[in-house]
Short mmCIF file of C-alpha atoms in Angstrom, two decimals:
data_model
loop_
_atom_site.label_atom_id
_atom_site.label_comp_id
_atom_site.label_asym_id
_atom_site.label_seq_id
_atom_site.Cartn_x
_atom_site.Cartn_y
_atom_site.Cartn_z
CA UNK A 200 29.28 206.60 48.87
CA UNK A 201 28.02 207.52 52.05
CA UNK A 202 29.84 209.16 54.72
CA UNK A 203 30.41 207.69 58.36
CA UNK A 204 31.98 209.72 61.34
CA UNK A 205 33.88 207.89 63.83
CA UNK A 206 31.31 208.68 66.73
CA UNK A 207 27.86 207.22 64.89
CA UNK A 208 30.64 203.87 64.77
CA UNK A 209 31.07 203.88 68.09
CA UNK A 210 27.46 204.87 68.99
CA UNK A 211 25.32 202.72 67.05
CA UNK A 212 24.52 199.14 69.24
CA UNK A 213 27.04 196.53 68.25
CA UNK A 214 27.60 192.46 69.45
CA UNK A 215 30.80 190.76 69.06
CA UNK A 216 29.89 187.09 69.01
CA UNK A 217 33.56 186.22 68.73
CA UNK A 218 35.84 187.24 71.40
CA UNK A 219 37.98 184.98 73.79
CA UNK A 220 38.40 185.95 76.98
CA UNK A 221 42.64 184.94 77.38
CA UNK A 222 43.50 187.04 74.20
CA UNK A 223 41.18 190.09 74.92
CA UNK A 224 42.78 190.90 78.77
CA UNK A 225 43.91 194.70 79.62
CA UNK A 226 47.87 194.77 79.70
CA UNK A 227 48.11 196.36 82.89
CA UNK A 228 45.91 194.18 84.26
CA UNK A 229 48.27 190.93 82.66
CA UNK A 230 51.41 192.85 84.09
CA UNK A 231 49.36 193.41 87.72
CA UNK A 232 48.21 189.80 88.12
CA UNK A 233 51.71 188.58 86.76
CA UNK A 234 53.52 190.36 89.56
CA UNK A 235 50.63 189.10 92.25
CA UNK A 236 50.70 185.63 91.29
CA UNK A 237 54.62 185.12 90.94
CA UNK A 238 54.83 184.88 87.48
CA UNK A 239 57.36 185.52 84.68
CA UNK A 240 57.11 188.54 81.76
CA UNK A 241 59.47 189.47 79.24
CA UNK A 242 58.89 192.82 80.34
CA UNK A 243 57.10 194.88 83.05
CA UNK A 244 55.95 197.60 81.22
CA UNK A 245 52.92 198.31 78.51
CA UNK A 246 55.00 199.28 75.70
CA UNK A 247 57.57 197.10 76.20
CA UNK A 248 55.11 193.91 76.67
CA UNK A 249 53.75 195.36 72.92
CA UNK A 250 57.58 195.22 71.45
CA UNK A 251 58.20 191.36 72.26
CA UNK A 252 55.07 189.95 72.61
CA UNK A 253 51.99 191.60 71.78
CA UNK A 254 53.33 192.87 68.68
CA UNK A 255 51.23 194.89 66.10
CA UNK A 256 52.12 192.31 63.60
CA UNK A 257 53.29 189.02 63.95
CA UNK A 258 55.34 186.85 61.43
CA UNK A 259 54.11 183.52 61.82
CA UNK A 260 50.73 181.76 63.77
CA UNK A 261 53.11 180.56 66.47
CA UNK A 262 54.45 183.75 66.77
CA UNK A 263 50.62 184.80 67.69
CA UNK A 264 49.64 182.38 69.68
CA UNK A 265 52.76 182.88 71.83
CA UNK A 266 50.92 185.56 73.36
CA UNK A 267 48.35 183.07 75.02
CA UNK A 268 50.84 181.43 76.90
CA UNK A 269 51.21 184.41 79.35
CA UNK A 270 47.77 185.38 79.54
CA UNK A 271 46.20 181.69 80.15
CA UNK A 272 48.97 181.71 83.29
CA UNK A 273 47.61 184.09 84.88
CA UNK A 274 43.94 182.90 84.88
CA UNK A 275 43.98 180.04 86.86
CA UNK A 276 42.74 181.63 90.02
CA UNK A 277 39.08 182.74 90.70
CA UNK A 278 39.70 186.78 91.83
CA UNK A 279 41.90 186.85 88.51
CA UNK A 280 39.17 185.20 86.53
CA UNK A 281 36.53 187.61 87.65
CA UNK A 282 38.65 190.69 87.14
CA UNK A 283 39.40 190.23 83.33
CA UNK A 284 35.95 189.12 82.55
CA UNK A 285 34.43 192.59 84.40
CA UNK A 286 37.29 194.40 82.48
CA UNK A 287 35.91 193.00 79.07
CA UNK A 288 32.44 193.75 79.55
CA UNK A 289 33.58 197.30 80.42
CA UNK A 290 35.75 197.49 77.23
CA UNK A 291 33.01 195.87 75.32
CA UNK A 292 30.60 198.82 76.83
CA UNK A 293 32.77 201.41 76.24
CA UNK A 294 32.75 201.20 72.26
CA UNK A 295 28.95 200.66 71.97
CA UNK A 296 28.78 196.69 72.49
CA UNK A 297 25.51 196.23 73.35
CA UNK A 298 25.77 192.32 73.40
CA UNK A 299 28.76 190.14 73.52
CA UNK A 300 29.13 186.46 73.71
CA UNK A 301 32.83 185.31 75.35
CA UNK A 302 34.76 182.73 74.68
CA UNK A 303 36.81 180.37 76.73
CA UNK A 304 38.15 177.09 77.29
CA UNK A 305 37.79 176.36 81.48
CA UNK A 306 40.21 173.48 80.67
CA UNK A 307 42.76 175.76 80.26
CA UNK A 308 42.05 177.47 84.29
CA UNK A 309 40.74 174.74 85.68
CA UNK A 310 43.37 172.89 88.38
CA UNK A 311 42.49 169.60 89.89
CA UNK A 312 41.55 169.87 93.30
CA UNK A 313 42.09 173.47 93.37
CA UNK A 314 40.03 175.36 90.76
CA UNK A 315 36.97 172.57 88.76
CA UNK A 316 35.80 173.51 85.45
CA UNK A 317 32.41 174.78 86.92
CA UNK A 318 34.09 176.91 89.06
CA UNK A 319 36.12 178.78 86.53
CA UNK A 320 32.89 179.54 84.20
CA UNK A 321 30.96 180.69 87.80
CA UNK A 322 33.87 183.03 88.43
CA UNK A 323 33.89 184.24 85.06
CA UNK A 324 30.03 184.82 84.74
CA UNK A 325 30.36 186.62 88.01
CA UNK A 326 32.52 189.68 86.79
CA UNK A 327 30.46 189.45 83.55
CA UNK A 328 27.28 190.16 85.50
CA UNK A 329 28.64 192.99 87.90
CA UNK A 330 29.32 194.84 84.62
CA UNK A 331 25.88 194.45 83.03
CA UNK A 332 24.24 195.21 86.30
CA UNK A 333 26.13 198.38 86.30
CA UNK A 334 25.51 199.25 83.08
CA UNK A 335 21.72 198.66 83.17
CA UNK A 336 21.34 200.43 86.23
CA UNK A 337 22.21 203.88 83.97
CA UNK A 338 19.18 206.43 83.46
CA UNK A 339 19.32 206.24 79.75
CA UNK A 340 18.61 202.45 79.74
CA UNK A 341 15.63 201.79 82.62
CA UNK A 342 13.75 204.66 80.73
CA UNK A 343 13.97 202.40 77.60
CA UNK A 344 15.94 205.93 75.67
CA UNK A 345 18.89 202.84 74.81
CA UNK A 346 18.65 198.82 74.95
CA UNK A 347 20.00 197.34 77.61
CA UNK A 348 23.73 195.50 78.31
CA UNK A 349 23.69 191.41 77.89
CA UNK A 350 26.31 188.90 77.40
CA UNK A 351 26.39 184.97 77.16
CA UNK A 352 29.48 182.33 77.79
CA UNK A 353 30.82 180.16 75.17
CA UNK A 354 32.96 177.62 76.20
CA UNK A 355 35.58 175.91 74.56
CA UNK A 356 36.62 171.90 73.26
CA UNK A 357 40.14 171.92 72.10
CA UNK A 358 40.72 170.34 68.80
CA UNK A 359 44.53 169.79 70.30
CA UNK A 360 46.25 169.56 73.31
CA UNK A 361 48.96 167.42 75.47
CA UNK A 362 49.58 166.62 78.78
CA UNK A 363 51.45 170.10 79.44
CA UNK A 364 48.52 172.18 77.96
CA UNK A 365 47.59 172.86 81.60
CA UNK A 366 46.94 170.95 84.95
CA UNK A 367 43.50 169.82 84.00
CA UNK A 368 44.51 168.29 80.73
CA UNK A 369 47.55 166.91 82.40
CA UNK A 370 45.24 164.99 85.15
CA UNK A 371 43.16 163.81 82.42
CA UNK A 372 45.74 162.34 79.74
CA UNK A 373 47.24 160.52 83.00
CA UNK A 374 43.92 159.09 83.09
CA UNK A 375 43.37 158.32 79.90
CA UNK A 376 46.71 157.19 78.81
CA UNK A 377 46.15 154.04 77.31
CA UNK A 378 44.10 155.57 74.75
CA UNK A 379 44.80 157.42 71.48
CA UNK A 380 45.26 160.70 71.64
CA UNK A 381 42.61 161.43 68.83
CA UNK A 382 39.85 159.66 71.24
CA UNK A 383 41.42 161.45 74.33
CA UNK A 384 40.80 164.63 72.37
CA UNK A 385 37.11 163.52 71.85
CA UNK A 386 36.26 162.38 75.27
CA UNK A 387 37.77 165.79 76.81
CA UNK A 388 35.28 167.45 75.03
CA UNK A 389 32.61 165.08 76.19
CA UNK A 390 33.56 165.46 79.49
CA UNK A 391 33.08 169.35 79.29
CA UNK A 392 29.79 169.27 77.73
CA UNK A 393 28.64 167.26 80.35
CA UNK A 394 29.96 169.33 82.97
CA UNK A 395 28.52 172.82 81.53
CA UNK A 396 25.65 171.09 81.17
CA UNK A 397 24.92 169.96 84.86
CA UNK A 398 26.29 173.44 85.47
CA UNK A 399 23.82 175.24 83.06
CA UNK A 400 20.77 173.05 84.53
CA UNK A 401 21.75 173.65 87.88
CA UNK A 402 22.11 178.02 87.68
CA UNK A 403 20.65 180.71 85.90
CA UNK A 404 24.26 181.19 84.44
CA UNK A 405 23.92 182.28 80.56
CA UNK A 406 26.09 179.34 78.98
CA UNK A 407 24.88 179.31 75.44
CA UNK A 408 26.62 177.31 73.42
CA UNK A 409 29.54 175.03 72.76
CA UNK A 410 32.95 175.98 70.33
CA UNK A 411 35.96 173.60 68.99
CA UNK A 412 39.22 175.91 68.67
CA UNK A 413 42.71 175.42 68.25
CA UNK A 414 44.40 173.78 65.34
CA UNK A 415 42.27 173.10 62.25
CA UNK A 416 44.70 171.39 60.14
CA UNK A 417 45.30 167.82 60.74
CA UNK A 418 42.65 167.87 63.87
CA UNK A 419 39.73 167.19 62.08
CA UNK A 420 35.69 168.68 64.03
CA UNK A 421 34.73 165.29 63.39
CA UNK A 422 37.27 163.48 66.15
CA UNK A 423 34.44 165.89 68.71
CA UNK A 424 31.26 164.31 66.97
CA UNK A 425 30.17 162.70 70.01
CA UNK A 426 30.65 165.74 71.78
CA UNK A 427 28.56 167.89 70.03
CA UNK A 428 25.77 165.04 69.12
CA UNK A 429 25.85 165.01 73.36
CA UNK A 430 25.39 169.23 73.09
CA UNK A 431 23.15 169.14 70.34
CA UNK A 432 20.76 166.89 72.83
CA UNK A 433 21.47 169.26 75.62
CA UNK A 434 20.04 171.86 73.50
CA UNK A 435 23.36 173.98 73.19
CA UNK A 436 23.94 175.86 70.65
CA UNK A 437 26.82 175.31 68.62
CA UNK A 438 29.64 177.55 66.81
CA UNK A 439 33.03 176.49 65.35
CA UNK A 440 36.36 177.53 64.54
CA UNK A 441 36.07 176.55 61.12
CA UNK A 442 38.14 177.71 57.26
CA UNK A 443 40.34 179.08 59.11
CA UNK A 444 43.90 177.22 58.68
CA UNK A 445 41.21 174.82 56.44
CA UNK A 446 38.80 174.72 53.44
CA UNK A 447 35.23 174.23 52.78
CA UNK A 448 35.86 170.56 53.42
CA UNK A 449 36.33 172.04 57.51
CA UNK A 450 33.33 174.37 57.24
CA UNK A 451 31.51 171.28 56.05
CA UNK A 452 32.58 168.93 58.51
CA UNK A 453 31.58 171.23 61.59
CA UNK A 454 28.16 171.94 59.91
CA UNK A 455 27.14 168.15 59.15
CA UNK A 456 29.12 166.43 61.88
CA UNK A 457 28.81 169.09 64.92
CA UNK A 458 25.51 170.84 63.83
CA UNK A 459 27.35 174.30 64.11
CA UNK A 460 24.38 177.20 63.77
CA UNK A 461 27.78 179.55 62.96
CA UNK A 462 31.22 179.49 62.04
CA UNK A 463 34.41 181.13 63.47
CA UNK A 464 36.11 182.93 60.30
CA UNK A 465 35.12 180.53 57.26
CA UNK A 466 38.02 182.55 55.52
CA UNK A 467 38.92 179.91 53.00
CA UNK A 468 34.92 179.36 52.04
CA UNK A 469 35.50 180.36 48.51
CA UNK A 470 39.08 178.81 48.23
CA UNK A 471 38.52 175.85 45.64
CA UNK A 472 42.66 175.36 46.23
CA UNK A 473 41.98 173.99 50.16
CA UNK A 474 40.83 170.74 49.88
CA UNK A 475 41.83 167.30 51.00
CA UNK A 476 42.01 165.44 47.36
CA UNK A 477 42.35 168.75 45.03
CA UNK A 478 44.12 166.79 42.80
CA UNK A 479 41.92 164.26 42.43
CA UNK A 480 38.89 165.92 41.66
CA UNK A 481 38.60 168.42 39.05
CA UNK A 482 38.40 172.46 39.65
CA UNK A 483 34.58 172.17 38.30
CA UNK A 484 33.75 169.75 41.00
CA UNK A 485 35.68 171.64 43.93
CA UNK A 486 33.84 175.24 43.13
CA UNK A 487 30.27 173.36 42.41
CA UNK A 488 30.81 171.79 46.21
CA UNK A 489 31.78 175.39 47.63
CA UNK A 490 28.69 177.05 45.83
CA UNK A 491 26.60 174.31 47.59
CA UNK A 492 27.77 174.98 50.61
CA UNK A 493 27.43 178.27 50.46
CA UNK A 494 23.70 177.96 49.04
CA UNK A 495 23.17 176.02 52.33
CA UNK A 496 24.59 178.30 54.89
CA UNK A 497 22.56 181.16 53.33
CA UNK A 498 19.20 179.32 53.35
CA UNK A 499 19.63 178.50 56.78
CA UNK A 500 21.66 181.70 58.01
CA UNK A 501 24.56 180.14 59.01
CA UNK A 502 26.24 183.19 60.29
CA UNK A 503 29.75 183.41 59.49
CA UNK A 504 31.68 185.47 62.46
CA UNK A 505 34.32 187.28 60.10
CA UNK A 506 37.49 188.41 62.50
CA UNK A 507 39.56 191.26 59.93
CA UNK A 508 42.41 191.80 62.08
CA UNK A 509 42.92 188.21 63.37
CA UNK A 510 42.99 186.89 59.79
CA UNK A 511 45.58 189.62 58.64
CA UNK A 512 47.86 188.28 61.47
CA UNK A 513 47.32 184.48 61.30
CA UNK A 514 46.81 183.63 57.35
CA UNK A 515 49.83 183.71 55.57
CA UNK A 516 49.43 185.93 51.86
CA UNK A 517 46.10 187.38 53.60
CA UNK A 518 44.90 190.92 52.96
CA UNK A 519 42.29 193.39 53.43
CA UNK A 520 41.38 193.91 49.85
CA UNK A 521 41.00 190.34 49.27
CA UNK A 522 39.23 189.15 52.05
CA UNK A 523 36.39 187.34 51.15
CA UNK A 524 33.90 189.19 53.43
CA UNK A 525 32.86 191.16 50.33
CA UNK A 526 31.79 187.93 48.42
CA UNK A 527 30.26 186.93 51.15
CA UNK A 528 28.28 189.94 51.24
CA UNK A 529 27.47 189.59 47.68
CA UNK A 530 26.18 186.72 48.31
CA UNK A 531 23.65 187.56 50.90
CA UNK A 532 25.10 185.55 53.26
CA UNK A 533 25.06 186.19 57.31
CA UNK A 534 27.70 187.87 58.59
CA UNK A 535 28.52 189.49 61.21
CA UNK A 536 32.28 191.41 62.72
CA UNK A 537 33.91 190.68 65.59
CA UNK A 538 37.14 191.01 67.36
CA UNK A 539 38.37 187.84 67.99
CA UNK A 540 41.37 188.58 70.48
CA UNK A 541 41.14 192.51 71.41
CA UNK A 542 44.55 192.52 73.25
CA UNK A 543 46.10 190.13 70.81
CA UNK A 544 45.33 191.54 67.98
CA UNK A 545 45.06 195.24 68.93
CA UNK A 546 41.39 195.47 67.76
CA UNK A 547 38.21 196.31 69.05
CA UNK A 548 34.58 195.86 67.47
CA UNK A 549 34.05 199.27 66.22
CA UNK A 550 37.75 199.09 64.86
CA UNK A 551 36.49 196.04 62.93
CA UNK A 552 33.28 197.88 61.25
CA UNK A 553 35.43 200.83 60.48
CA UNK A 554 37.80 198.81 58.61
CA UNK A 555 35.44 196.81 56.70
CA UNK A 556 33.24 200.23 55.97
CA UNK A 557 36.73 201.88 54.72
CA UNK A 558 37.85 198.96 52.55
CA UNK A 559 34.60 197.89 51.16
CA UNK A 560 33.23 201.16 50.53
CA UNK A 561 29.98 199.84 52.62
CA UNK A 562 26.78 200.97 52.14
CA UNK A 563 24.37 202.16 54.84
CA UNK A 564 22.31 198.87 54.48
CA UNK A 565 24.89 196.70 54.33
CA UNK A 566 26.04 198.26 57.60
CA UNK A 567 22.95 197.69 59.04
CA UNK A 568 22.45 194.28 57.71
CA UNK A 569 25.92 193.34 59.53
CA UNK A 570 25.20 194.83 63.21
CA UNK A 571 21.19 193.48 63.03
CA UNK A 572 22.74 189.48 61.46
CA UNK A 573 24.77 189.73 64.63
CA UNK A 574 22.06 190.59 67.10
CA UNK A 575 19.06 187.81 65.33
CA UNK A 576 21.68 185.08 64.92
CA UNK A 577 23.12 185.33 68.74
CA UNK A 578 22.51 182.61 70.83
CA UNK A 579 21.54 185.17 73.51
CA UNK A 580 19.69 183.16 76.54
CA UNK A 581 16.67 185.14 76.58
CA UNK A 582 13.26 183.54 75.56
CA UNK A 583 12.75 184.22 72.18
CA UNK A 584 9.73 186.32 72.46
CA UNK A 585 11.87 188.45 74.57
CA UNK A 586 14.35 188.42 72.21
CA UNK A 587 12.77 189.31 69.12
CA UNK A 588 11.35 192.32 71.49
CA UNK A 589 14.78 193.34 72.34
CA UNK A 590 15.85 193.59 69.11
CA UNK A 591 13.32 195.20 68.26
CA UNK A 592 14.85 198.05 70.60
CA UNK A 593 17.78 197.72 69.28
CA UNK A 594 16.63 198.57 65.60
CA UNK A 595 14.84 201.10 66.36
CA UNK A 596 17.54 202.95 68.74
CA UNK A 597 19.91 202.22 65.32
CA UNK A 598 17.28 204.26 63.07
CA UNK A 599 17.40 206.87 65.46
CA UNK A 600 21.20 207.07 65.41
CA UNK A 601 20.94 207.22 61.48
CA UNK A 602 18.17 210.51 61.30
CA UNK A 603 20.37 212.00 64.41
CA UNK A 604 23.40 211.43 61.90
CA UNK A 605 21.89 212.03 58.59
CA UNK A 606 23.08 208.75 57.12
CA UNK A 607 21.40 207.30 54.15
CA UNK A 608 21.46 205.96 51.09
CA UNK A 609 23.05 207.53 48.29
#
């Protein structure tokens, strides 16, 4: 087996594709903008914020998510919005992150009157870009010795949410009250791909695509189909939280029904046990649907954005050994590693590879194959001529990194 050292991890250029902005803020920074803003904390301290909230492991999904309610509170004003994102794309820098994609639901910021939607993703984008320009201004990238620093915005639909999800949701169920909740939770989502997409027309701001998150079970991708049929026309791409509290039923739905290009997790792809009418159709039927599906994604490189840590902490019986990331890799299919929630779940990118290499026993190729899936199947806002070229760079810096470290195959 071949032998990685810690540093050619961190060196070698890496994306993360998957990361949401409210679970990947600096704890100081939650604790500063707490105590600026008036707002409450179980404690006042790092460690002590890690003991009751941000715990290293958590023992139920609500226990998890309890984490976002203090960091969504504190990002409902523009100066606090900017900070955390230039924070991330420092963090993201700092570990060899050469391109990220964040996530975020403006919904969740936005205020009525105070703080609109386009406003929260300007403010955002704004501490995103102060980073990269920094970054690219270094020696070592304008002489063309490294690639340069990008980033794009993905914003967020919410499968689920009520009236007390946050002001902006509030002013819009109020609006919308005589109506269902499942259509309210469809024509939010309309709403917001309209408004990103007057927003993305109107600036050079690098919104690339559209995501559903939230609660998979029982809040089906298809209640956002006119949503994404809207974003599909816009020419957004599209990626969804999708097999992750759900089966290949979910994974299917988002693909056929939301034209998803990837999908957030797809842990249960292989799980013949999660489906809808198990006991209605026979196993034979259930795993000759999965191996279709999975024929499909692979002809057409639906890239799967596989989250290690996250799933250890949110899927009940989950475990390294077993994750399906190694079929998946057996199966040729495109993957790529990401953090998910760096503050939430105490994780990083290079943490992720390093975990995968250790439990997988990963070759040098299927290393490779992992960091290059995530740089071809971003939905980075260059043209495409330019981005082919960049990533060009990018390989090429990578095969340098493997002579300079002697890795190859055994």
């Amino acid at each position: 087996m071949a032998s990685f050292c810690d540093e050619f991890l961190r060196r070698i250029p890496k994306t993360d594709l998957h990361c949401h902005l409210d679970g990947s803020i600096r704890l100081e920074t939650l604790i500063d903008l707490s105590v600026d803003q008036g707002l409450s904390l179980p404690a006042y301290d790092v460690e002590g914020l890690k003991k009751l909230v941000f715990k290293d492991n958590y023992s139920s999904l609500e226990e998890y998510l309890e984490c976002f309610k203090y960091t969504t509170a504190v990002l409902r004003n523009e100066a606090a919005l900017e900070r955390v994102a230039y924070e991330l794309a420092i963090d993201q820098f700092s570990i060899g992150v050469r391109y990220f994609e964040v996530r975020f639901a403006p919904q969740l910021n936005a205020t009525p009157g105070v703080l609109a939607i386009d406003e929260v993703i300007v403010k955002v984008n704004d501490g995103l870009q102060r980073a990269v320009m920094e970054f690219n201004s270094r020696p070592e990238i304008l002489s063309g010795a490294e690639p340069e620093y990008g980033c794009g915005i993905i914003v967020c639909a919410m499968r689920f949410f009520t009236a007390d999800s946050s002001p902006w949701y509030k002013n819009f169920w109020d609006v919308h009250q005589h109506e269902t909740p499942k259509r309210i939770y469809g024509l939010a989502s309309v709403a917001l791909v309209a408004a990103v997409g007057k927003l993305r027309n109107e600036s050079n701001i690098p919104i690339v695509a559209i995501d559903i998150a939230g609660a998979e079970f029982g809040f089906p991708a298809g209640d956002h189909k006119e949503a994404f049929e809207l974003a599909h026309k816009k020419f957004f791409f599209k990626t969804i939280h999708a097999g992750e509290g759900y089966g290949p039923e979910s994974i299917f739905q988002a693909i056929t029904d939301c034209h998803a290009e990837r999908i957030g997790h797809g842990y249960h792809i292989f799980d013949a046990e999660h489906f809808s009418n198990s006991q209605s159709r026979t196993l034979e039927s259930r795993e000759s649907y999965i191996g279709k599906l999975i024929q499909y994604m692979s002809n057409m490189r639906i890239c799967i954005e596989v989250c290690l840590s996250s799933n250890l902490q949110t899927i009940p019986q989950a475990s390294l050994d077993q994750h399906p990331i190694k079929r998946m890799l057996d199966r040729k299919m495109a993957v790529t590693l990401c953090s998910d929630n760096m503050t939430v779940s105490h994780t990083n990118v290079e943490k992720e590879l390093k975990m995968a290499v250790e439990a997988f026993k990963l070759t040098p190729q299927q290393v490779k194959d992992i960091i290059m899936t995530g740089f071809k199947r971003s939905f980075m806002a260059r043209d495409y001529v330019e981005k082919r070229a960049y990533n060009r760079r990018v390989d090429s810096f990578y095969v340098r990194l493997e002579q300079e470290y002697a890795i190859r195959e055994q």
